[in-house]
Amino acid sequence: MRGAEEMKDDVSGTTAVVVLVKDNTIYCANVGDSRAVVSVVGEARPLSFDHKPAHETEARRIVAAGGWGEFKRVNGNLALSRALGDFVFKRNDSKPPEEQIVTAFPDVIKEPIGADHEFIVLACDGIWDVMSNQEVVDFVRERLAEKRDPQTIAEELLTRCLAPDCQMGGLGCDNMTVVIVGLLQGESHDALSAKCTRPAVITEASREENLSDGDENKEAGDKAASVELIRDKINTLAAHMEKDDERDSASKEDSAQSTGNKQQNTGDEDSPPEELPPTNFTA
């Protein structure tokens, strides 16, 4: 498709995160910023890492292919450094597909499944922009412990992340998709629920990863708040300007009427006196 002439300027694209469970092993392939995590005794363990233009290895490839990644966007536009589609960023004929400005070449992570592995969550960035890896795992695990089914939990997670008002954009207004996969390992759903009642064991490495994840979410939230503040200021300024225009228009009308009246009065004063007929004094 990349070689098709009609696709060269196509700007549509998507992320992808795919998980295969086989022979007690998890295989996760990822392109973009959709993400997968696995819960291990309540600890959120990443199965994928977001592809962002600010990352050093991604930035090197982007520049080498003739692009730039300032302001955390590819060529000032795309917030991802890898994606399916987005052919407008894949037009360097001297580079193979995996070395294009934006590539669909995935990272693949392999994770052996142990007795402590509980469930997997796959979701797009509409979820991860609102909640961190650990927050999502905590949310799902708490409800699995209550013996709720994964579909109901997924719906509750979407509701939790959805903004109450999406007219202005920002966090909670992006498209959202989530899949929850219970790792039953031949046991029942009740057995998985019992696993999820155990106290979570969070390692220091996981804490650091989730703190970093939380910082990115805070940054996204700050940006969204800044955009909303700017919009409010623009709307306020526009309202003031509209009122000023109305006042100026009214002032001009009053001035025009005053000038017309003055000209009329001045005309009456400056007009020559009416000539009287000559008086005959002859007797």
Short mmCIF file of N, CA and C in Angstrom, two decimals, residues 109-169:
data_model
loop_
_atom_site.label_atom_id
_atom_site.label_comp_id
_atom_site.label_asym_id
_atom_site.label_seq_id
_atom_site.Cartn_x
_atom_site.Cartn_y
_atom_site.Cartn_z
N ILE A 109 7.37 -7.91 22.97
CA ILE A 109 7.81 -8.28 24.32
C ILE A 109 7.24 -9.65 24.67
N LYS A 110 8.10 -10.49 25.25
CA LYS A 110 7.69 -11.84 25.65
C LYS A 110 7.70 -11.92 27.18
N GLU A 111 6.61 -12.44 27.75
CA GLU A 111 6.47 -12.54 29.21
C GLU A 111 6.00 -13.94 29.59
N PRO A 112 6.84 -14.73 30.28
CA PRO A 112 6.39 -16.06 30.74
C PRO A 112 5.28 -15.91 31.78
N ILE A 113 4.29 -16.78 31.71
CA ILE A 113 3.17 -16.72 32.65
C ILE A 113 3.48 -17.60 33.86
N GLY A 114 3.44 -16.99 35.05
CA GLY A 114 3.64 -17.73 36.28
C GLY A 114 2.34 -17.85 37.06
N ALA A 115 2.41 -18.49 38.21
CA ALA A 115 1.22 -18.70 39.03
C ALA A 115 0.63 -17.39 39.55
N ASP A 116 1.45 -16.34 39.63
CA ASP A 116 0.99 -15.06 40.18
C ASP A 116 0.42 -14.12 39.12
N HIS A 117 0.49 -14.49 37.86
CA HIS A 117 -0.09 -13.64 36.81
C HIS A 117 -1.62 -13.74 36.86
N GLU A 118 -2.29 -12.60 36.83
CA GLU A 118 -3.74 -12.57 37.08
C GLU A 118 -4.57 -12.19 35.84
N PHE A 119 -4.24 -11.09 35.21
CA PHE A 119 -5.04 -10.64 34.05
C PHE A 119 -4.23 -9.65 33.23
N ILE A 120 -4.69 -9.44 32.00
CA ILE A 120 -4.07 -8.49 31.06
C ILE A 120 -5.10 -7.41 30.72
N VAL A 121 -4.64 -6.18 30.61
CA VAL A 121 -5.49 -5.08 30.14
C VAL A 121 -4.85 -4.49 28.89
N LEU A 122 -5.61 -4.45 27.80
CA LEU A 122 -5.19 -3.78 26.57
C LEU A 122 -6.11 -2.58 26.38
N ALA A 123 -5.55 -1.41 26.09
CA ALA A 123 -6.38 -0.22 25.92
C ALA A 123 -5.66 0.81 25.06
N CYS A 124 -6.45 1.69 24.46
CA CYS A 124 -5.86 2.77 23.67
C CYS A 124 -5.58 3.97 24.58
N ASP A 125 -4.97 5.01 24.01
CA ASP A 125 -4.49 6.12 24.83
C ASP A 125 -5.61 6.92 25.48
N GLY A 126 -6.85 6.77 25.01
CA GLY A 126 -7.95 7.46 25.68
C GLY A 126 -8.08 7.03 27.13
N ILE A 127 -7.69 5.80 27.44
CA ILE A 127 -7.67 5.30 28.82
C ILE A 127 -6.41 5.74 29.54
N TRP A 128 -5.25 5.52 28.90
CA TRP A 128 -3.97 5.76 29.57
C TRP A 128 -3.68 7.25 29.77
N ASP A 129 -4.34 8.12 29.01
CA ASP A 129 -4.18 9.56 29.25
C ASP A 129 -4.85 9.99 30.54
N VAL A 130 -5.82 9.19 31.00
CA VAL A 130 -6.58 9.55 32.20
C VAL A 130 -6.06 8.81 33.43
N MET A 131 -5.67 7.55 33.27
CA MET A 131 -5.23 6.73 34.40
C MET A 131 -3.87 6.11 34.10
N SER A 132 -3.07 5.92 35.14
CA SER A 132 -1.76 5.27 34.98
C SER A 132 -1.94 3.76 34.90
N ASN A 133 -0.85 3.06 34.55
CA ASN A 133 -0.88 1.59 34.50
C ASN A 133 -1.38 1.00 35.82
N GLN A 134 -0.80 1.48 36.92
CA GLN A 134 -1.15 0.92 38.23
C GLN A 134 -2.58 1.26 38.62
N GLU A 135 -3.03 2.46 38.29
CA GLU A 135 -4.41 2.83 38.61
C GLU A 135 -5.41 1.94 37.88
N VAL A 136 -5.11 1.62 36.63
CA VAL A 136 -6.00 0.73 35.87
C VAL A 136 -6.01 -0.67 36.47
N VAL A 137 -4.82 -1.19 36.79
CA VAL A 137 -4.74 -2.53 37.38
C VAL A 137 -5.48 -2.56 38.72
N ASP A 138 -5.28 -1.54 39.55
CA ASP A 138 -5.99 -1.48 40.84
C ASP A 138 -7.51 -1.48 40.63
N PHE A 139 -7.96 -0.69 39.66
CA PHE A 139 -9.39 -0.58 39.37
C PHE A 139 -9.97 -1.94 38.97
N VAL A 140 -9.30 -2.62 38.06
CA VAL A 140 -9.79 -3.91 37.55
C VAL A 140 -9.69 -4.98 38.64
N ARG A 141 -8.58 -5.01 39.34
CA ARG A 141 -8.34 -6.06 40.34
C ARG A 141 -9.36 -5.99 41.48
N GLU A 142 -9.65 -4.79 41.92
CA GLU A 142 -10.62 -4.61 43.00
C GLU A 142 -11.98 -5.19 42.62
N ARG A 143 -12.37 -5.03 41.37
CA ARG A 143 -13.68 -5.50 40.92
C ARG A 143 -13.67 -7.00 40.59
N LEU A 144 -12.53 -7.50 40.12
CA LEU A 144 -12.43 -8.95 39.93
C LEU A 144 -12.52 -9.67 41.27
N ALA A 145 -11.95 -9.06 42.31
CA ALA A 145 -12.03 -9.64 43.65
C ALA A 145 -13.47 -9.72 44.14
N GLU A 146 -14.33 -8.85 43.61
CA GLU A 146 -15.75 -8.86 43.96
C GLU A 146 -16.55 -9.79 43.04
N LYS A 147 -15.84 -10.56 42.21
CA LYS A 147 -16.43 -11.56 41.30
C LYS A 147 -17.27 -10.93 40.19
N ARG A 148 -16.93 -9.72 39.80
CA ARG A 148 -17.60 -9.11 38.65
C ARG A 148 -16.98 -9.66 37.37
N ASP A 149 -17.78 -9.72 36.30
CA ASP A 149 -17.24 -10.25 35.05
C ASP A 149 -16.45 -9.17 34.31
N PRO A 150 -15.46 -9.58 33.50
CA PRO A 150 -14.57 -8.61 32.82
C PRO A 150 -15.31 -7.60 31.95
N GLN A 151 -16.38 -8.01 31.28
CA GLN A 151 -17.10 -7.07 30.41
C GLN A 151 -17.71 -5.92 31.22
N THR A 152 -18.31 -6.25 32.35
CA THR A 152 -18.88 -5.21 33.21
C THR A 152 -17.79 -4.28 33.72
N ILE A 153 -16.65 -4.86 34.10
CA ILE A 153 -15.54 -4.04 34.59
C ILE A 153 -15.03 -3.12 33.50
N ALA A 154 -14.95 -3.63 32.27
CA ALA A 154 -14.50 -2.80 31.14
C ALA A 154 -15.43 -1.61 30.94
N GLU A 155 -16.74 -1.85 31.03
CA GLU A 155 -17.71 -0.76 30.89
C GLU A 155 -17.55 0.27 32.01
N GLU A 156 -17.31 -0.21 33.22
CA GLU A 156 -17.12 0.70 34.35
C GLU A 156 -15.84 1.52 34.20
N LEU A 157 -14.81 0.89 33.65
CA LEU A 157 -13.55 1.60 33.42
C LEU A 157 -13.72 2.71 32.39
N LEU A 158 -14.46 2.43 31.32
CA LEU A 158 -14.73 3.45 30.32
C LEU A 158 -15.51 4.61 30.93
N THR A 159 -16.50 4.29 31.74
CA THR A 159 -17.29 5.33 32.40
C THR A 159 -16.41 6.17 33.32
N ARG A 160 -15.50 5.51 34.02
CA ARG A 160 -14.58 6.22 34.93
C ARG A 160 -13.71 7.21 34.16
N CYS A 161 -13.29 6.86 32.96
CA CYS A 161 -12.36 7.71 32.20
C CYS A 161 -13.07 8.76 31.34
N LEU A 162 -14.35 8.57 31.09
CA LEU A 162 -15.07 9.46 30.19
C LEU A 162 -15.36 10.80 30.86
N ALA A 163 -15.03 11.90 30.17
CA ALA A 163 -15.30 13.23 30.69
C ALA A 163 -16.81 13.50 30.71
N PRO A 164 -17.30 14.25 31.70
CA PRO A 164 -18.74 14.55 31.74
C PRO A 164 -19.20 15.46 30.60
N ASP A 165 -18.27 16.25 30.05
CA ASP A 165 -18.61 17.16 28.95
C ASP A 165 -17.44 17.18 27.98
N CYS A 166 -17.68 16.77 26.75
CA CYS A 166 -16.59 16.67 25.77
C CYS A 166 -16.63 17.78 24.72
N GLN A 167 -17.44 18.80 24.92
CA GLN A 167 -17.55 19.86 23.92
C GLN A 167 -16.25 20.63 23.76
N MET A 168 -15.49 20.78 24.85
CA MET A 168 -14.26 21.57 24.80
C MET A 168 -13.02 20.71 24.55
N GLY A 169 -13.18 19.39 24.45
CA GLY A 169 -12.03 18.52 24.26
C GLY A 169 -11.27 18.32 25.56
#
